[in-house]
mmCIF file of C-alpha atoms in Angstrom:
data_model
loop_
_atom_site.group_PDB
_atom_site.id
_atom_site.type_symbol
_atom_site.label_atom_id
_atom_site.label_comp_id
_atom_site.label_asym_id
_atom_site.label_seq_id
_atom_site.Cartn_x
_atom_site.Cartn_y
_atom_site.Cartn_z
ATOM 1 C CA SER A 1435 0.000 0.000 0.000
ATOM 2 C CA PHE A 1436 2.853 2.358 0.720
ATOM 3 C CA ALA A 1437 4.219 1.759 -2.778
ATOM 4 C CA VAL A 1438 0.866 2.489 -4.403
ATOM 5 C CA SER A 1439 0.428 5.653 -2.352
ATOM 6 C CA ILE A 1440 3.901 6.896 -3.296
ATOM 7 C CA ASP A 1441 3.241 6.152 -6.961
ATOM 8 C CA ALA A 1442 0.089 8.280 -6.655
ATOM 9 C CA GLY A 1443 2.148 11.301 -5.584
ATOM 10 C CA SER A 1444 1.234 11.111 -1.896
ATOM 11 C CA THR A 1445 3.079 13.242 0.641
ATOM 12 C CA ASN A 1446 1.063 12.023 3.638
ATOM 13 C CA ILE A 1447 0.170 8.391 4.372
ATOM 14 C CA SER A 1448 -1.772 7.152 7.396
ATOM 15 C CA ILE A 1449 -2.337 3.554 8.476
ATOM 16 C CA GLN A 1450 -4.967 2.633 11.071
ATOM 17 C CA VAL A 1451 -5.177 -0.813 12.630
ATOM 18 C CA LYS A 1452 -7.637 -2.618 14.906
ATOM 19 C CA SER A 1453 -7.178 -6.074 16.431
ATOM 20 C CA GLY A 1454 -3.825 -6.535 14.777
ATOM 21 C CA GLY A 1455 -5.261 -5.717 11.357
ATOM 22 C CA LEU A 1456 -7.793 -8.547 11.536
ATOM 23 C CA LYS A 1457 -10.779 -6.305 12.251
ATOM 24 C CA LEU A 1458 -9.548 -3.217 10.413
ATOM 25 C CA LEU A 1459 -6.604 -2.238 8.248
ATOM 26 C CA GLN A 1460 -7.044 1.185 6.663
ATOM 27 C CA VAL A 1461 -4.576 3.095 4.496
ATOM 28 C CA THR A 1462 -5.254 6.758 3.686
ATOM 29 C CA ASP A 1463 -3.152 8.969 1.420
ATOM 30 C CA ASN A 1464 -3.357 12.410 -0.186
ATOM 31 C CA GLY A 1465 -2.347 11.264 -3.654
ATOM 32 C CA HIS A 1466 -3.956 11.831 -7.040
ATOM 33 C CA GLY A 1467 -6.969 9.654 -6.275
ATOM 34 C CA ILE A 1468 -8.789 7.228 -8.582
ATOM 35 C CA LYS A 1469 -11.236 8.368 -11.234
ATOM 36 C CA LYS A 1470 -14.832 7.279 -10.660
ATOM 37 C CA GLU A 1471 -14.932 5.405 -13.968
ATOM 38 C CA ASP A 1472 -11.822 3.421 -12.985
ATOM 39 C CA LEU A 1473 -13.299 2.143 -9.726
ATOM 40 C CA LYS A 1474 -15.184 -0.582 -11.576
ATOM 41 C CA ILE A 1475 -11.959 -2.344 -12.579
ATOM 42 C CA ALA A 1476 -9.631 -1.106 -9.809
ATOM 43 C CA VAL A 1477 -9.783 -4.430 -7.945
ATOM 44 C CA GLU A 1478 -9.669 -6.802 -10.897
ATOM 45 C CA ARG A 1479 -6.494 -8.877 -11.317
ATOM 46 C CA PHE A 1480 -3.636 -7.207 -13.188
ATOM 47 C CA THR A 1481 -5.357 -3.814 -13.203
ATOM 48 C CA THR A 1482 -2.783 -1.012 -13.175
ATOM 49 C CA SER A 1483 -2.694 2.713 -13.782
ATOM 50 C CA LYS A 1484 1.058 2.587 -14.341
ATOM 51 C CA LEU A 1485 0.910 1.653 -18.046
ATOM 52 C CA THR A 1486 -0.983 3.397 -20.836
ATOM 53 C CA LYS A 1487 0.601 1.732 -23.873
ATOM 54 C CA TYR A 1488 2.749 -1.305 -24.623
ATOM 55 C CA GLU A 1489 5.935 0.769 -25.011
ATOM 56 C CA ASP A 1490 5.638 1.850 -21.371
ATOM 57 C CA LEU A 1491 6.971 -1.579 -20.410
ATOM 58 C CA THR A 1492 10.449 -0.375 -21.410
ATOM 59 C CA SER A 1493 10.441 2.503 -18.929
ATOM 60 C CA ILE A 1494 8.635 1.389 -15.778
ATOM 61 C CA SER A 1495 9.612 3.628 -12.867
ATOM 62 C CA THR A 1496 6.877 2.872 -10.354
ATOM 63 C CA PHE A 1497 6.845 0.720 -7.224
ATOM 64 C CA GLY A 1498 3.922 -1.611 -7.719
ATOM 65 C CA PHE A 1499 0.647 -2.615 -9.344
ATOM 66 C CA ARG A 1500 -2.563 -1.842 -7.474
ATOM 67 C CA GLY A 1501 -4.902 -4.510 -8.826
ATOM 68 C CA GLU A 1502 -3.062 -7.707 -7.943
ATOM 69 C CA ALA A 1503 -2.958 -7.195 -4.161
ATOM 70 C CA LEU A 1504 -6.441 -5.730 -3.875
ATOM 71 C CA ALA A 1505 -7.871 -8.506 -6.023
ATOM 72 C CA SER A 1506 -6.599 -11.083 -3.539
ATOM 73 C CA ILE A 1507 -7.786 -9.092 -0.529
ATOM 74 C CA SER A 1508 -11.294 -8.744 -1.972
ATOM 75 C CA HIS A 1509 -11.677 -12.541 -1.807
ATOM 76 C CA VAL A 1510 -10.854 -12.829 1.905
ATOM 77 C CA ALA A 1511 -12.070 -9.578 3.482
ATOM 78 C CA HIS A 1512 -14.647 -6.816 3.219
ATOM 79 C CA LEU A 1513 -12.983 -4.230 1.016
ATOM 80 C CA SER A 1514 -13.983 -0.649 0.241
ATOM 81 C CA ILE A 1515 -12.294 2.273 -1.494
ATOM 82 C CA THR A 1516 -13.082 5.959 -0.946
ATOM 83 C CA THR A 1517 -11.328 8.273 -3.364
ATOM 84 C CA MET A 1518 -11.359 11.794 -4.783
ATOM 85 C CA THR A 1519 -9.384 13.397 -7.607
ATOM 86 C CA ALA A 1520 -8.420 17.064 -7.752
ATOM 87 C CA ASP A 1521 -10.949 17.829 -10.492
ATOM 88 C CA SER A 1522 -13.869 16.012 -8.837
ATOM 89 C CA ALA A 1523 -16.652 17.843 -7.003
ATOM 90 C CA CYS A 1524 -16.945 15.056 -4.447
ATOM 91 C CA ALA A 1525 -15.447 11.759 -3.351
ATOM 92 C CA TYR A 1526 -16.784 8.333 -4.321
ATOM 93 C CA LYS A 1527 -16.979 5.163 -2.270
ATOM 94 C CA ALA A 1528 -17.086 1.657 -3.711
ATOM 95 C CA HIS A 1529 -17.431 -1.768 -2.079
ATOM 96 C CA TYR A 1530 -15.955 -4.985 -3.464
ATOM 97 C CA LYS A 1531 -16.214 -8.746 -3.205
ATOM 98 C CA ASP A 1532 -14.302 -11.265 -5.301
ATOM 99 C CA SER A 1533 -12.812 -8.454 -7.433
ATOM 100 C CA LYS A 1534 -16.240 -7.071 -8.376
ATOM 101 C CA LEU A 1535 -18.291 -4.059 -7.292
ATOM 102 C CA ILE A 1536 -21.062 -4.901 -4.824
ATOM 103 C CA PRO A 1537 -23.736 -2.703 -3.246
ATOM 104 C CA ALA A 1538 -23.138 -1.322 0.234
ATOM 105 C CA VAL A 1539 -26.684 -2.404 1.100
ATOM 106 C CA GLU A 1540 -28.311 -5.444 -0.464
ATOM 107 C CA GLY A 1541 -30.795 -4.466 -3.129
ATOM 108 C CA GLU A 1542 -29.134 -1.149 -3.965
ATOM 109 C CA SER A 1543 -26.964 -0.327 -6.975
ATOM 110 C CA ALA A 1544 -23.353 -1.502 -6.877
ATOM 111 C CA GLU A 1545 -22.162 1.691 -8.569
ATOM 112 C CA PRO A 1546 -19.772 3.905 -6.544
ATOM 113 C CA LYS A 1547 -21.696 6.352 -4.348
ATOM 114 C CA ALA A 1548 -20.905 10.062 -4.034
ATOM 115 C CA CYS A 1549 -19.778 11.094 -0.556
ATOM 116 C CA ALA A 1550 -17.844 13.749 1.317
ATOM 117 C CA GLY A 1551 -14.060 13.484 1.174
ATOM 118 C CA VAL A 1552 -10.738 15.099 0.377
ATOM 119 C CA LYS A 1553 -8.265 14.515 -2.449
ATOM 120 C CA GLY A 1554 -6.620 11.143 -2.152
ATOM 121 C CA THR A 1555 -7.618 7.556 -1.483
ATOM 122 C CA THR A 1556 -8.648 5.513 1.542
ATOM 123 C CA ILE A 1557 -8.540 1.734 1.253
ATOM 124 C CA THR A 1558 -10.377 -0.071 4.050
ATOM 125 C CA VAL A 1559 -10.001 -3.789 4.755
ATOM 126 C CA GLU A 1560 -12.313 -5.242 7.396
ATOM 127 C CA ASP A 1561 -12.748 -8.717 8.883
ATOM 128 C CA LEU A 1562 -9.682 -10.236 7.258
ATOM 129 C CA PHE A 1563 -10.090 -13.996 6.554
ATOM 130 C CA TYR A 1564 -13.706 -13.907 7.763
ATOM 131 C CA ASN A 1565 -14.508 -16.587 5.187
ATOM 132 C CA VAL A 1566 -11.338 -18.659 5.642
ATOM 133 C CA PRO A 1567 -11.542 -19.836 9.274
ATOM 134 C CA ASN A 1568 -8.573 -22.196 9.039
ATOM 135 C CA ARG A 1569 -6.353 -19.375 7.794
ATOM 136 C CA LEU A 1570 -7.621 -17.089 10.534
ATOM 137 C CA LYS A 1571 -6.850 -19.682 13.203
ATOM 138 C CA ALA A 1572 -3.306 -20.010 11.865
ATOM 139 C CA LEU A 1573 -2.580 -16.363 12.645
ATOM 140 C CA LYS A 1574 -1.139 -15.279 15.950
ATOM 141 C CA ASN A 1575 -3.415 -13.555 18.439
ATOM 142 C CA PRO A 1576 -4.326 -9.912 17.653
ATOM 143 C CA THR A 1577 -1.762 -8.532 20.090
ATOM 144 C CA GLU A 1578 1.090 -10.362 18.377
ATOM 145 C CA GLU A 1579 -0.154 -9.312 14.943
ATOM 146 C CA TYR A 1580 -0.377 -5.728 16.200
ATOM 147 C CA ASN A 1581 3.179 -5.902 17.525
ATOM 148 C CA LYS A 1582 4.387 -6.999 14.098
ATOM 149 C CA ILE A 1583 2.784 -3.925 12.560
ATOM 150 C CA VAL A 1584 4.306 -1.703 15.236
ATOM 151 C CA GLU A 1585 7.704 -3.288 14.641
ATOM 152 C CA ALA A 1586 7.406 -2.543 10.937
ATOM 153 C CA GLY A 1587 6.212 0.986 11.575
ATOM 154 C CA GLU A 1588 6.439 3.095 14.703
ATOM 155 C CA ASN A 1589 5.286 2.525 18.282
ATOM 156 C CA SER A 1590 1.636 3.173 17.471
ATOM 157 C CA GLY A 1591 -1.264 1.689 15.546
ATOM 158 C CA ASP A 1592 -1.035 4.723 13.230
ATOM 159 C CA VAL A 1593 1.863 5.344 10.843
ATOM 160 C CA ARG A 1594 1.998 8.871 9.420
ATOM 161 C CA THR A 1595 4.388 10.729 7.130
ATOM 162 C CA ARG A 1596 4.340 14.519 7.166
ATOM 163 C CA SER A 1597 4.347 16.471 3.918
ATOM 164 C CA ASN A 1598 7.449 18.475 4.904
ATOM 165 C CA SER A 1599 9.496 15.507 6.136
ATOM 166 C CA SER A 1600 12.781 14.520 4.548
ATOM 167 C CA SER A 1601 13.315 11.016 3.193
ATOM 168 C CA LYS A 1602 15.401 10.072 6.222
ATOM 169 C CA GLU A 1603 12.777 11.412 8.621
ATOM 170 C CA ASN A 1604 10.118 9.330 6.883
ATOM 171 C CA ILE A 1605 12.312 6.230 7.145
ATOM 172 C CA ARG A 1606 12.801 6.908 10.867
ATOM 173 C CA ASN A 1607 9.055 7.426 11.312
ATOM 174 C CA ILE A 1608 8.142 4.178 9.574
ATOM 175 C CA HIS A 1609 11.040 1.850 10.445
ATOM 176 C CA GLY A 1610 12.343 3.330 13.686
ATOM 177 C CA ALA A 1611 15.316 5.368 14.916
ATOM 178 C CA THR A 1612 17.630 2.346 15.244
ATOM 179 C CA LEU A 1613 17.499 1.580 11.536
ATOM 180 C CA ALA A 1614 17.613 5.262 10.556
ATOM 181 C CA ARG A 1615 20.902 5.754 12.424
ATOM 182 C CA GLU A 1616 22.537 3.058 10.296
ATOM 183 C CA LEU A 1617 21.698 4.686 6.952
ATOM 184 C CA ILE A 1618 24.271 6.120 4.569
ATOM 185 C CA GLU A 1619 23.153 8.657 1.983
ATOM 186 C CA LEU A 1620 23.878 7.745 -1.641
ATOM 187 C CA ASP A 1621 23.278 10.539 -4.156
ATOM 188 C CA MET A 1622 23.202 9.054 -7.669
ATOM 189 C CA HIS A 1623 23.565 10.912 -10.933
ATOM 190 C CA LEU A 1624 23.061 9.408 -14.379
ATOM 191 C CA SER A 1625 25.197 10.623 -17.286
ATOM 192 C CA ASN A 1626 25.491 9.424 -20.886
ATOM 193 C CA PRO A 1627 23.201 6.418 -20.489
ATOM 194 C CA ASN A 1628 23.520 3.840 -23.242
ATOM 195 C CA TYR A 1629 19.947 2.650 -23.725
ATOM 196 C CA SER A 1630 18.950 0.130 -26.365
ATOM 197 C CA VAL A 1631 15.547 1.793 -26.675
ATOM 198 C CA LYS A 1632 14.532 5.413 -26.591
ATOM 199 C CA ARG A 1633 13.043 6.472 -23.280
ATOM 200 C CA THR A 1634 12.584 9.432 -21.010
ATOM 201 C CA VAL A 1635 15.018 9.634 -18.109
ATOM 202 C CA ARG A 1636 13.644 11.202 -14.969
ATOM 203 C CA GLU A 1637 15.809 12.792 -12.290
ATOM 204 C CA LEU A 1638 17.020 9.993 -10.064
ATOM 205 C CA PRO A 1639 16.038 10.117 -6.395
ATOM 206 C CA CYS A 1640 18.421 10.168 -3.464
ATOM 207 C CA PHE A 1641 18.810 6.659 -2.003
ATOM 208 C CA TRP A 1642 19.488 5.660 1.578
ATOM 209 C CA ILE A 1643 21.591 2.520 2.087
ATOM 210 C CA LEU A 1644 21.657 0.482 5.303
ATOM 211 C CA ASP A 1645 25.150 0.297 6.784
ATOM 212 C CA MET A 1646 25.689 -3.350 7.762
ATOM 213 C CA LYS A 1647 29.106 -2.903 9.401
#
């Protein structure tokens, strides 16, 4: 989810967790959002907004593909997406099951419903493995699952990145001060690249490398 949010131009990402992520796992960002007309296929397998034509395969510079993970989640949890683009007058909320749109209330239309919101996307996963009891039993208790999330993020159920934070500050916020202290900055510059195909070269980001000494 972090990768998808970053690809969407997010500068602020929030994660909320309940019962170790089994009852609720919610990721909110302030990225570009998803167009209403794209919500119908957003959770189908192999759906991606990262490619617009075949030639784009030669110059992929994104972190991930949205559809594959969400497609799997929609089969084992209650999944909903609330999203708003900059040019939209309102946000839209859609509910999914087995990669398809479903109505929020039985008997109503499955089409995304207009709602209040701000620019960006909120992905909500509830009741994880509700329909796979054996898989649910195999998980640790909620406290242990929660601790794993805390270990991967910060000492809270919420993980937030501020819009004015540096890359190193965001790494410290998400992965902890111990790891952040071991980072070495690597500033890369690309000159005279010898590409076999024509492509657009974007400015390379600054990388942080973990010092394993």
